[in-house]
């Protein structure tokens, strides 16, 4: 069907090299989701990619513009942040909401104030909490079972994610947190695979290292203070960094270039704020995971942070000139 107004895009897909490098960086996490939880995560990812791309195309093609490959990144991050058992219709609803209201409503790529993947996940998290918080499955007993399987047995459904165990006062071994053979979201359980992908996108300059480092620093510092003060329900800082979506969020969500700050000082404040808020929300809110809410909260203040940095830089420059 020809776009309205006779506008025909010169190309239907705009391949953005930086975005495609992030896609490559996410592949280890996607592969890990198959090894730990079977092949259903691939179907979840395909549904997210299809629905997300079609949602963006419904806007861009009518304007004679191509779909951007940034939507692939959004869809991958969104799908990898979901439980492996999530119903496919929820996958589609969430990514469409994220792309439409988190991106296209602001004018499309380059204009979004909020991280579209987190907008979509937040919507389904609040709207369908049972499917997003209480239907976890443990991983397969071996990687070979994962390659051969579709999904771990449904009679093994459990809500005992690492963060839930920690909140219940139980110790969580660091080994499973590092390698990934533990309950959790599809692509966030393995610190090793997240680090491999995260280091790759930073090395390829597809992500700003200050954002990832500042987020992890803020989380580690806040967790250390609470741990030293012996606050109940707060594990040691290393467990806090490896459990849940903190590492995944630091490398692939916090570093999203459009919704994040552009000035270097603001990037440090932004990242530290997200890391600190994540630990505080984990301990003092009813939600076991705080990365999503922390990112969306700090997204709101990005324009103010950048404006404040520029104001002080100009003021300092004027004072230096006057002297």
One Martini backbone bead per residue (centre of mass of N, CA, C, O) as a GRO file, in nm:
protein
  323
    1UNK     BB    1   0.096   0.036   0.023
    2UNK     BB    2   0.068   0.360  -0.023
    3UNK     BB    3   0.150   0.629   0.103
    4UNK     BB    4   0.032   0.904   0.204
    5UNK     BB    5   0.055   1.155  -0.041
    6UNK     BB    6   0.272   0.990  -0.227
    7UNK     BB    7   0.488   0.886  -0.029
    8UNK     BB    8   0.810   0.749  -0.114
    9UNK     BB    9   1.055   0.582  -0.001
   10UNK     BB   10   1.381   0.526  -0.087
   11UNK     BB   11   1.379   0.363   0.185
   12UNK     BB   12   1.275   0.116   0.434
   13UNK     BB   13   1.578   0.103   0.558
   14UNK     BB   14   1.784   0.234   0.817
   15UNK     BB   15   2.117   0.179   0.851
   16UNK     BB   16   2.277   0.183   1.169
   17UNK     BB   17   2.582   0.111   1.276
   18UNK     BB   18   2.554   0.158   1.581
   19UNK     BB   19   2.297  -0.015   1.622
   20UNK     BB   20   2.420  -0.282   1.507
   21UNK     BB   21   2.630  -0.310   1.734
   22UNK     BB   22   2.423  -0.351   1.957
   23UNK     BB   23   2.300  -0.604   1.844
   24UNK     BB   24   2.558  -0.769   1.867
   25UNK     BB   25   2.586  -0.726   2.181
   26UNK     BB   26   2.304  -0.892   2.235
   27UNK     BB   27   2.357  -1.189   2.137
   28UNK     BB   28   2.468  -1.331   2.391
   29UNK     BB   29   2.200  -1.301   2.550
   30UNK     BB   30   2.027  -1.457   2.348
   31UNK     BB   31   2.185  -1.721   2.361
   32UNK     BB   32   2.150  -1.761   2.668
   33UNK     BB   33   1.839  -1.793   2.665
   34UNK     BB   34   1.853  -2.069   2.523
   35UNK     BB   35   2.043  -2.230   2.713
   36UNK     BB   36   1.848  -2.182   2.973
   37UNK     BB   37   1.524  -2.166   2.820
   38UNK     BB   38   1.531  -2.218   2.528
   39UNK     BB   39   1.334  -2.137   2.229
   40UNK     BB   40   1.116  -1.928   2.316
   41UNK     BB   41   1.282  -1.658   2.320
   42UNK     BB   42   1.284  -1.635   2.010
   43UNK     BB   43   0.983  -1.587   1.976
   44UNK     BB   44   0.966  -1.337   2.151
   45UNK     BB   45   1.167  -1.171   1.979
   46UNK     BB   46   1.014  -1.185   1.708
   47UNK     BB   47   0.760  -1.044   1.805
   48UNK     BB   48   0.897  -0.779   1.886
   49UNK     BB   49   1.026  -0.711   1.613
   50UNK     BB   50   0.768  -0.709   1.444
   51UNK     BB   51   0.589  -0.511   1.609
   52UNK     BB   52   0.793  -0.276   1.624
   53UNK     BB   53   0.836  -0.232   1.319
   54UNK     BB   54   0.536  -0.186   1.244
   55UNK     BB   55   0.489   0.058   1.428
   56UNK     BB   56   0.696   0.243   1.288
   57UNK     BB   57   0.597   0.211   0.992
   58UNK     BB   58   0.314   0.347   1.035
   59UNK     BB   59   0.470   0.630   1.040
   60UNK     BB   60   0.712   0.657   0.834
   61UNK     BB   61   0.588   0.567   0.555
   62UNK     BB   62   0.372   0.798   0.544
   63UNK     BB   63   0.634   1.013   0.533
   64UNK     BB   64   0.872   0.886   0.357
   65UNK     BB   65   1.016   0.705   0.572
   66UNK     BB   66   1.225   0.506   0.732
   67UNK     BB   67   1.318   0.251   0.906
   68UNK     BB   68   1.493   0.204   1.193
   69UNK     BB   69   1.742   0.013   1.356
   70UNK     BB   70   1.664   0.104   1.647
   71UNK     BB   71   1.417  -0.092   1.680
   72UNK     BB   72   1.587  -0.344   1.730
   73UNK     BB   73   1.702  -0.259   1.999
   74UNK     BB   74   1.440  -0.212   2.149
   75UNK     BB   75   1.326  -0.503   2.108
   76UNK     BB   76   1.557  -0.658   2.241
   77UNK     BB   77   1.561  -0.530   2.518
   78UNK     BB   78   1.270  -0.588   2.586
   79UNK     BB   79   1.269  -0.901   2.554
   80UNK     BB   80   1.520  -0.960   2.752
   81UNK     BB   81   1.339  -0.834   3.007
   82UNK     BB   82   1.173  -1.091   3.001
   83UNK     BB   83   1.007  -1.353   3.067
   84UNK     BB   84   0.992  -1.670   2.920
   85UNK     BB   85   0.657  -1.694   2.986
   86UNK     BB   86   0.547  -1.475   2.829
   87UNK     BB   87   0.299  -1.369   2.661
   88UNK     BB   88   0.274  -1.274   2.332
   89UNK     BB   89   0.064  -1.042   2.359
   90UNK     BB   90   0.234  -0.879   2.561
   91UNK     BB   91   0.474  -0.831   2.384
   92UNK     BB   92   0.323  -0.667   2.166
   93UNK     BB   93   0.194  -0.447   2.340
   94UNK     BB   94   0.455  -0.327   2.465
   95UNK     BB   95   0.616  -0.246   2.206
   96UNK     BB   96   0.403  -0.066   2.082
   97UNK     BB   97   0.387   0.132   2.312
   98UNK     BB   98   0.688   0.214   2.316
   99UNK     BB   99   0.708   0.320   2.022
  100UNK     BB  100   0.467   0.517   2.019
  101UNK     BB  101   0.499   0.666   2.322
  102UNK     BB  102   0.836   0.666   2.336
  103UNK     BB  103   0.879   0.788   2.021
  104UNK     BB  104   0.668   0.884   1.798
  105UNK     BB  105   0.525   1.106   1.978
  106UNK     BB  106   0.813   1.283   1.961
  107UNK     BB  107   0.918   1.218   1.633
  108UNK     BB  108   1.119   0.994   1.674
  109UNK     BB  109   1.420   0.961   1.593
  110UNK     BB  110   1.595   1.185   1.823
  111UNK     BB  111   1.325   1.275   2.032
  112UNK     BB  112   1.322   1.100   2.269
  113UNK     BB  113   1.293   1.114   2.621
  114UNK     BB  114   1.241   0.812   2.644
  115UNK     BB  115   1.286   0.485   2.687
  116UNK     BB  116   1.116   0.266   2.493
  117UNK     BB  117   1.164  -0.008   2.632
  118UNK     BB  118   1.078   0.096   2.922
  119UNK     BB  119   0.796   0.186   2.849
  120UNK     BB  120   0.690  -0.093   2.767
  121UNK     BB  121   0.763  -0.246   3.029
  122UNK     BB  122   0.608  -0.068   3.227
  123UNK     BB  123   0.328  -0.117   3.113
  124UNK     BB  124   0.319  -0.433   3.157
  125UNK     BB  125   0.403  -0.435   3.456
  126UNK     BB  126   0.143  -0.277   3.554
  127UNK     BB  127  -0.088  -0.430   3.389
  128UNK     BB  128   0.076  -0.739   3.416
  129UNK     BB  129   0.214  -0.850   3.698
  130UNK     BB  130   0.200  -1.159   3.701
  131UNK     BB  131   0.364  -1.211   3.429
  132UNK     BB  132   0.624  -1.024   3.541
  133UNK     BB  133   0.662  -1.149   3.868
  134UNK     BB  134   0.530  -1.482   3.902
  135UNK     BB  135   0.653  -1.640   3.616
  136UNK     BB  136   0.901  -1.837   3.680
  137UNK     BB  137   1.186  -2.020   3.558
  138UNK     BB  138   1.405  -2.244   3.567
  139UNK     BB  139   1.665  -2.367   3.441
  140UNK     BB  140   1.821  -2.581   3.287
  141UNK     BB  141   2.045  -2.830   3.382
  142UNK     BB  142   2.158  -2.783   3.083
  143UNK     BB  143   2.268  -2.671   2.782
  144UNK     BB  144   2.163  -2.910   2.615
  145UNK     BB  145   1.868  -2.884   2.704
  146UNK     BB  146   1.825  -2.602   2.588
  147UNK     BB  147   1.876  -2.674   2.287
  148UNK     BB  148   1.633  -2.901   2.295
  149UNK     BB  149   1.438  -2.702   2.419
  150UNK     BB  150   1.162  -2.482   2.490
  151UNK     BB  151   1.082  -2.521   2.810
  152UNK     BB  152   1.062  -2.539   3.111
  153UNK     BB  153   0.876  -2.684   3.321
  154UNK     BB  154   0.572  -2.570   3.448
  155UNK     BB  155   0.597  -2.725   3.733
  156UNK     BB  156   0.862  -2.520   3.793
  157UNK     BB  157   0.737  -2.279   3.889
  158UNK     BB  158   0.883  -1.964   4.003
  159UNK     BB  159   0.968  -1.670   4.227
  160UNK     BB  160   1.289  -1.734   4.278
  161UNK     BB  161   1.461  -1.490   4.254
  162UNK     BB  162   1.740  -1.345   4.360
  163UNK     BB  163   1.599  -1.091   4.488
  164UNK     BB  164   1.391  -1.252   4.650
  165UNK     BB  165   1.594  -1.410   4.821
  166UNK     BB  166   1.729  -1.165   4.947
  167UNK     BB  167   1.470  -1.043   5.078
  168UNK     BB  168   1.441  -1.325   5.250
  169UNK     BB  169   1.755  -1.378   5.358
  170UNK     BB  170   1.909  -1.520   5.136
  171UNK     BB  171   2.159  -1.685   4.985
  172UNK     BB  172   2.353  -1.616   4.683
  173UNK     BB  173   2.530  -1.750   4.459
  174UNK     BB  174   2.771  -1.629   4.236
  175UNK     BB  175   2.790  -1.829   4.005
  176UNK     BB  176   2.501  -1.813   3.876
  177UNK     BB  177   2.514  -1.504   3.832
  178UNK     BB  178   2.755  -1.513   3.631
  179UNK     BB  179   2.650  -1.745   3.425
  180UNK     BB  180   2.298  -1.782   3.445
  181UNK     BB  181   2.183  -2.042   3.620
  182UNK     BB  182   1.896  -1.867   3.668
  183UNK     BB  183   1.646  -1.699   3.754
  184UNK     BB  184   1.482  -1.484   3.502
  185UNK     BB  185   1.542  -1.300   3.262
  186UNK     BB  186   1.639  -1.393   2.956
  187UNK     BB  187   1.910  -1.168   2.926
  188UNK     BB  188   2.004  -1.112   3.262
  189UNK     BB  189   2.152  -1.358   3.423
  190UNK     BB  190   2.435  -1.313   3.270
  191UNK     BB  191   2.718  -1.147   3.341
  192UNK     BB  192   2.911  -1.250   3.125
  193UNK     BB  193   2.738  -1.181   2.868
  194UNK     BB  194   2.697  -0.883   2.929
  195UNK     BB  195   2.997  -0.808   2.932
  196UNK     BB  196   3.064  -0.889   2.647
  197UNK     BB  197   2.862  -0.693   2.510
  198UNK     BB  198   2.942  -0.429   2.659
  199UNK     BB  199   3.241  -0.415   2.575
  200UNK     BB  200   3.189  -0.410   2.274
  201UNK     BB  201   3.024  -0.139   2.250
  202UNK     BB  202   3.247   0.034   2.375
  203UNK     BB  203   3.477  -0.039   2.179
  204UNK     BB  204   3.281   0.055   1.925
  205UNK     BB  205   3.131   0.322   2.015
  206UNK     BB  206   2.805   0.251   2.091
  207UNK     BB  207   2.891   0.347   2.385
  208UNK     BB  208   2.900   0.523   2.686
  209UNK     BB  209   3.111   0.469   2.946
  210UNK     BB  210   3.016   0.670   3.163
  211UNK     BB  211   2.732   0.556   3.205
  212UNK     BB  212   2.807   0.272   3.302
  213UNK     BB  213   3.009   0.342   3.529
  214UNK     BB  214   2.828   0.536   3.696
  215UNK     BB  215   2.607   0.332   3.758
  216UNK     BB  216   2.786   0.122   3.907
  217UNK     BB  217   2.895   0.317   4.115
  218UNK     BB  218   2.628   0.405   4.246
  219UNK     BB  219   2.546   0.118   4.331
  220UNK     BB  220   2.798   0.037   4.496
  221UNK     BB  221   2.793   0.270   4.699
  222UNK     BB  222   2.507   0.228   4.813
  223UNK     BB  223   2.538  -0.069   4.890
  224UNK     BB  224   2.776  -0.028   5.085
  225UNK     BB  225   2.638   0.155   5.289
  226UNK     BB  226   2.403  -0.038   5.363
  227UNK     BB  227   2.586  -0.278   5.444
  228UNK     BB  228   2.747  -0.136   5.670
  229UNK     BB  229   2.464  -0.062   5.821
  230UNK     BB  230   2.287  -0.324   5.822
  231UNK     BB  231   2.063  -0.349   5.625
  232UNK     BB  232   1.796  -0.512   5.569
  233UNK     BB  233   1.808  -0.685   5.255
  234UNK     BB  234   2.122  -0.622   5.202
  235UNK     BB  235   2.360  -0.710   5.013
  236UNK     BB  236   2.633  -0.735   4.881
  237UNK     BB  237   2.761  -0.552   4.624
  238UNK     BB  238   2.812  -0.786   4.423
  239UNK     BB  239   2.531  -0.907   4.428
  240UNK     BB  240   2.389  -0.647   4.335
  241UNK     BB  241   2.534  -0.635   4.054
  242UNK     BB  242   2.456  -0.939   3.950
  243UNK     BB  243   2.169  -0.896   4.012
  244UNK     BB  244   1.956  -0.886   3.782
  245UNK     BB  245   1.948  -0.576   3.566
  246UNK     BB  246   2.197  -0.391   3.614
  247UNK     BB  247   2.405  -0.464   3.397
  248UNK     BB  248   2.220  -0.447   3.154
  249UNK     BB  249   2.134  -0.153   3.205
  250UNK     BB  250   2.413  -0.013   3.202
  251UNK     BB  251   2.489  -0.101   2.895
  252UNK     BB  252   2.182  -0.087   2.730
  253UNK     BB  253   2.009   0.157   2.869
  254UNK     BB  254   2.174   0.399   2.981
  255UNK     BB  255   2.329   0.428   2.684
  256UNK     BB  256   2.110   0.564   2.550
  257UNK     BB  257   2.154   0.844   2.345
  258UNK     BB  258   1.881   1.012   2.341
  259UNK     BB  259   1.780   0.999   2.660
  260UNK     BB  260   2.054   1.104   2.723
  261UNK     BB  261   2.313   1.275   2.793
  262UNK     BB  262   2.567   1.497   2.636
  263UNK     BB  263   2.718   1.580   2.878
  264UNK     BB  264   2.958   1.474   3.087
  265UNK     BB  265   2.862   1.560   3.372
  266UNK     BB  266   2.568   1.458   3.329
  267UNK     BB  267   2.640   1.159   3.293
  268UNK     BB  268   2.736   1.112   3.581
  269UNK     BB  269   2.477   1.192   3.728
  270UNK     BB  270   2.286   1.002   3.582
  271UNK     BB  271   2.422   0.729   3.649
  272UNK     BB  272   2.435   0.755   3.957
  273UNK     BB  273   2.131   0.790   3.995
  274UNK     BB  274   2.043   0.515   3.885
  275UNK     BB  275   2.210   0.332   4.071
  276UNK     BB  276   2.102   0.437   4.343
  277UNK     BB  277   1.796   0.401   4.293
  278UNK     BB  278   1.799   0.098   4.251
  279UNK     BB  279   1.881   0.018   4.539
  280UNK     BB  280   1.653   0.171   4.690
  281UNK     BB  281   1.414   0.027   4.550
  282UNK     BB  282   1.486  -0.261   4.631
  283UNK     BB  283   1.451  -0.195   4.945
  284UNK     BB  284   1.187   0.034   4.966
  285UNK     BB  285   1.012  -0.116   4.769
  286UNK     BB  286   0.777  -0.339   4.603
  287UNK     BB  287   1.012  -0.370   4.402
  288UNK     BB  288   1.274  -0.582   4.310
  289UNK     BB  289   1.318  -0.381   4.063
  290UNK     BB  290   1.482  -0.050   3.956
  291UNK     BB  291   1.583   0.028   3.669
  292UNK     BB  292   1.338   0.122   3.507
  293UNK     BB  293   1.248   0.356   3.699
  294UNK     BB  294   1.519   0.506   3.707
  295UNK     BB  295   1.541   0.575   3.408
  296UNK     BB  296   1.271   0.730   3.375
  297UNK     BB  297   1.327   0.940   3.592
  298UNK     BB  298   1.601   1.053   3.468
  299UNK     BB  299   1.495   1.134   3.188
  300UNK     BB  300   1.340   1.389   3.289
  301UNK     BB  301   1.636   1.546   3.369
  302UNK     BB  302   1.819   1.581   3.121
  303UNK     BB  303   1.773   1.874   3.021
  304UNK     BB  304   1.858   2.004   3.294
  305UNK     BB  305   2.144   1.894   3.309
  306UNK     BB  306   2.251   2.013   3.044
  307UNK     BB  307   2.176   2.307   3.108
  308UNK     BB  308   2.345   2.337   3.366
  309UNK     BB  309   2.620   2.280   3.242
  310UNK     BB  310   2.616   2.510   3.032
  311UNK     BB  311   2.580   2.739   3.232
  312UNK     BB  312   2.847   2.694   3.396
  313UNK     BB  313   3.037   2.706   3.154
  314UNK     BB  314   2.964   2.995   3.066
  315UNK     BB  315   3.024   3.133   3.336
  316UNK     BB  316   3.322   3.047   3.352
  317UNK     BB  317   3.406   3.176   3.083
  318UNK     BB  318   3.324   3.469   3.156
  319UNK     BB  319   3.512   3.494   3.404
  320UNK     BB  320   3.776   3.441   3.250
  321UNK     BB  321   3.748   3.683   3.054
  322UNK     BB  322   3.721   3.912   3.271
  323UNK     BB  323   4.011   3.839   3.405
   0.00000   0.00000   0.00000
